[in-house]
Amino acid sequence: MMARTMTTTRTRSRPLKTIRLSLGALVLLALVIFLLSNRVPVSVAFFPFGTLGSAVLGAIVLIAFGLGVLLGMLIHLPRRMRAQRRAKRAERQLAAMQAQPPAQAAPADETISLPPAA
């Protein structure tokens, strides 16, 4: 029964993976087109340091995008690691519960006594 659940999960995640890859490819294509379209050098200034130098606008945007993706991944990483630990713990608990023989139910009384109606 567990193999069936895993197969279903894999089948459901395949379209999501395709959509995610397609969106990623579109964003990357847009960035490359932007990079090739904006080859004008611009000066880069950062408030406390003043002007740091000049670089191509497209490269600056590409670097800023990459830093944003990296920062987002770093922020998301602890939450993802916690979720993975919880999932592994739940899988171990499930395996332990499935390995135990089912508990025998106590025999039920044949007669049921009800309180008198008021």
Tab-separated table of C-alpha atoms in Angstrom:
chain	number	residue	atom	x	y	z
A	1	MET	CA	0.000	0.000	0.000
A	2	MET	CA	2.884	2.370	0.724
A	3	ALA	CA	4.343	1.920	-2.790
A	4	ARG	CA	1.007	2.965	-4.246
A	5	THR	CA	1.030	6.207	-2.248
A	6	MET	CA	4.577	7.038	-3.334
A	7	THR	CA	3.728	6.394	-6.993
A	8	THR	CA	0.695	8.655	-6.750
A	9	THR	CA	2.789	11.386	-5.152
A	10	ARG	CA	5.428	11.134	-7.882
A	11	THR	CA	2.779	11.271	-10.597
A	12	ARG	CA	1.195	14.369	-9.068
A	13	SER	CA	4.495	16.208	-8.668
A	14	ARG	CA	5.622	15.670	-12.276
A	15	PRO	CA	3.307	18.357	-13.753
A	16	LEU	CA	4.354	20.777	-11.011
A	17	LYS	CA	7.999	20.121	-11.775
A	18	THR	CA	7.362	20.739	-15.478
A	19	ILE	CA	5.572	24.013	-14.713
A	20	ARG	CA	8.369	25.095	-12.360
A	21	LEU	CA	11.047	24.312	-14.960
A	22	SER	CA	9.080	26.114	-17.675
A	23	LEU	CA	8.690	29.232	-15.552
A	24	GLY	CA	12.366	29.126	-14.639
A	25	ALA	CA	13.333	28.847	-18.293
A	26	LEU	CA	11.078	31.807	-19.189
A	27	VAL	CA	12.606	33.967	-16.438
A	28	LEU	CA	16.112	32.987	-17.529
A	29	LEU	CA	15.276	33.764	-21.156
A	30	ALA	CA	13.883	37.160	-20.169
A	31	LEU	CA	17.038	37.900	-18.173
A	32	VAL	CA	19.323	36.923	-21.058
A	33	ILE	CA	17.318	39.084	-23.477
A	34	PHE	CA	17.497	41.959	-20.977
A	35	LEU	CA	21.234	41.431	-20.570
A	36	LEU	CA	21.830	41.500	-24.323
A	37	SER	CA	19.560	44.503	-24.820
A	38	ASN	CA	21.147	46.669	-22.111
A	39	ARG	CA	24.864	46.763	-22.733
A	40	VAL	CA	25.223	50.376	-21.676
A	41	PRO	CA	27.798	50.920	-18.913
A	42	VAL	CA	26.405	52.557	-15.782
A	43	SER	CA	28.123	53.689	-12.609
A	44	VAL	CA	27.381	51.707	-9.478
A	45	ALA	CA	27.077	53.676	-6.237
A	46	PHE	CA	26.427	52.389	-2.767
A	47	PHE	CA	25.577	55.011	-0.145
A	48	PRO	CA	28.278	54.671	2.479
A	49	PHE	CA	31.018	53.830	-0.027
A	50	GLY	CA	30.200	56.249	-2.836
A	51	THR	CA	30.782	55.166	-6.438
A	52	LEU	CA	32.107	51.615	-6.647
A	53	GLY	CA	32.769	51.605	-10.379
A	54	SER	CA	30.937	51.028	-13.613
A	55	ALA	CA	29.528	47.915	-15.181
A	56	VAL	CA	27.065	46.861	-17.861
A	57	LEU	CA	23.452	47.411	-16.735
A	58	GLY	CA	22.349	43.918	-17.702
A	59	ALA	CA	25.137	42.345	-15.666
A	60	ILE	CA	24.205	44.430	-12.618
A	61	VAL	CA	20.575	43.344	-12.881
A	62	LEU	CA	21.635	39.722	-13.365
A	63	ILE	CA	23.878	39.872	-10.296
A	64	ALA	CA	21.109	41.526	-8.248
A	65	PHE	CA	18.662	38.824	-9.365
A	66	GLY	CA	21.111	36.073	-8.422
A	67	LEU	CA	21.727	37.611	-5.000
A	68	GLY	CA	17.983	37.844	-4.424
A	69	VAL	CA	17.482	34.189	-5.335
A	70	LEU	CA	20.365	33.182	-3.065
A	71	LEU	CA	18.986	35.249	-0.176
A	72	GLY	CA	15.523	33.742	-0.648
A	73	MET	CA	16.960	30.232	-0.609
A	74	LEU	CA	18.945	30.948	2.556
A	75	ILE	CA	15.846	32.306	4.288
A	76	HIS	CA	13.769	29.295	3.219
A	77	LEU	CA	16.408	26.665	4.082
A	78	PRO	CA	15.773	26.319	7.858
A	79	ARG	CA	12.026	25.848	7.334
A	80	ARG	CA	12.649	23.210	4.680
A	81	MET	CA	15.122	21.355	6.876
A	82	ARG	CA	12.611	21.323	9.766
A	83	ALA	CA	9.923	19.958	7.459
A	84	GLN	CA	12.245	17.202	6.236
A	85	ARG	CA	13.115	16.224	9.826
A	86	ARG	CA	9.403	16.105	10.738
A	87	ALA	CA	8.630	13.971	7.684
A	88	LYS	CA	11.424	11.501	8.486
A	89	ARG	CA	10.287	11.303	12.113
A	90	ALA	CA	6.698	10.643	10.984
A	91	GLU	CA	7.890	7.945	8.560
A	92	ARG	CA	9.845	6.225	11.352
A	93	GLN	CA	6.805	6.374	13.647
A	94	LEU	CA	4.590	4.957	10.911
A	95	ALA	CA	7.028	2.120	10.238
A	96	ALA	CA	7.191	1.336	13.970
A	97	MET	CA	3.396	1.336	14.230
A	98	GLN	CA	3.044	-0.924	11.185
A	99	ALA	CA	5.629	-3.341	12.606
A	100	GLN	CA	3.640	-3.777	15.849
A	101	PRO	CA	0.922	-6.413	15.873
A	102	PRO	CA	-2.566	-4.944	16.130
A	103	ALA	CA	-3.846	-4.660	19.681
A	104	GLN	CA	-6.614	-7.089	20.625
A	105	ALA	CA	-9.850	-5.350	21.412
A	106	ALA	CA	-11.335	-6.073	24.810
A	107	PRO	CA	-14.416	-8.246	24.599
A	108	ALA	CA	-17.512	-6.115	24.675
A	109	ASP	CA	-20.281	-6.738	27.195
A	110	GLU	CA	-23.278	-8.325	25.610
A	111	THR	CA	-25.652	-6.312	27.715
A	112	ILE	CA	-25.695	-2.573	27.650
A	113	SER	CA	-27.266	-0.828	30.577
A	114	LEU	CA	-28.760	2.569	29.938
A	115	PRO	CA	-29.823	5.050	32.583
A	116	PRO	CA	-33.572	5.427	33.049
A	117	ALA	CA	-35.269	8.060	30.932
A	118	ALA	CA	-36.035	11.228	32.824
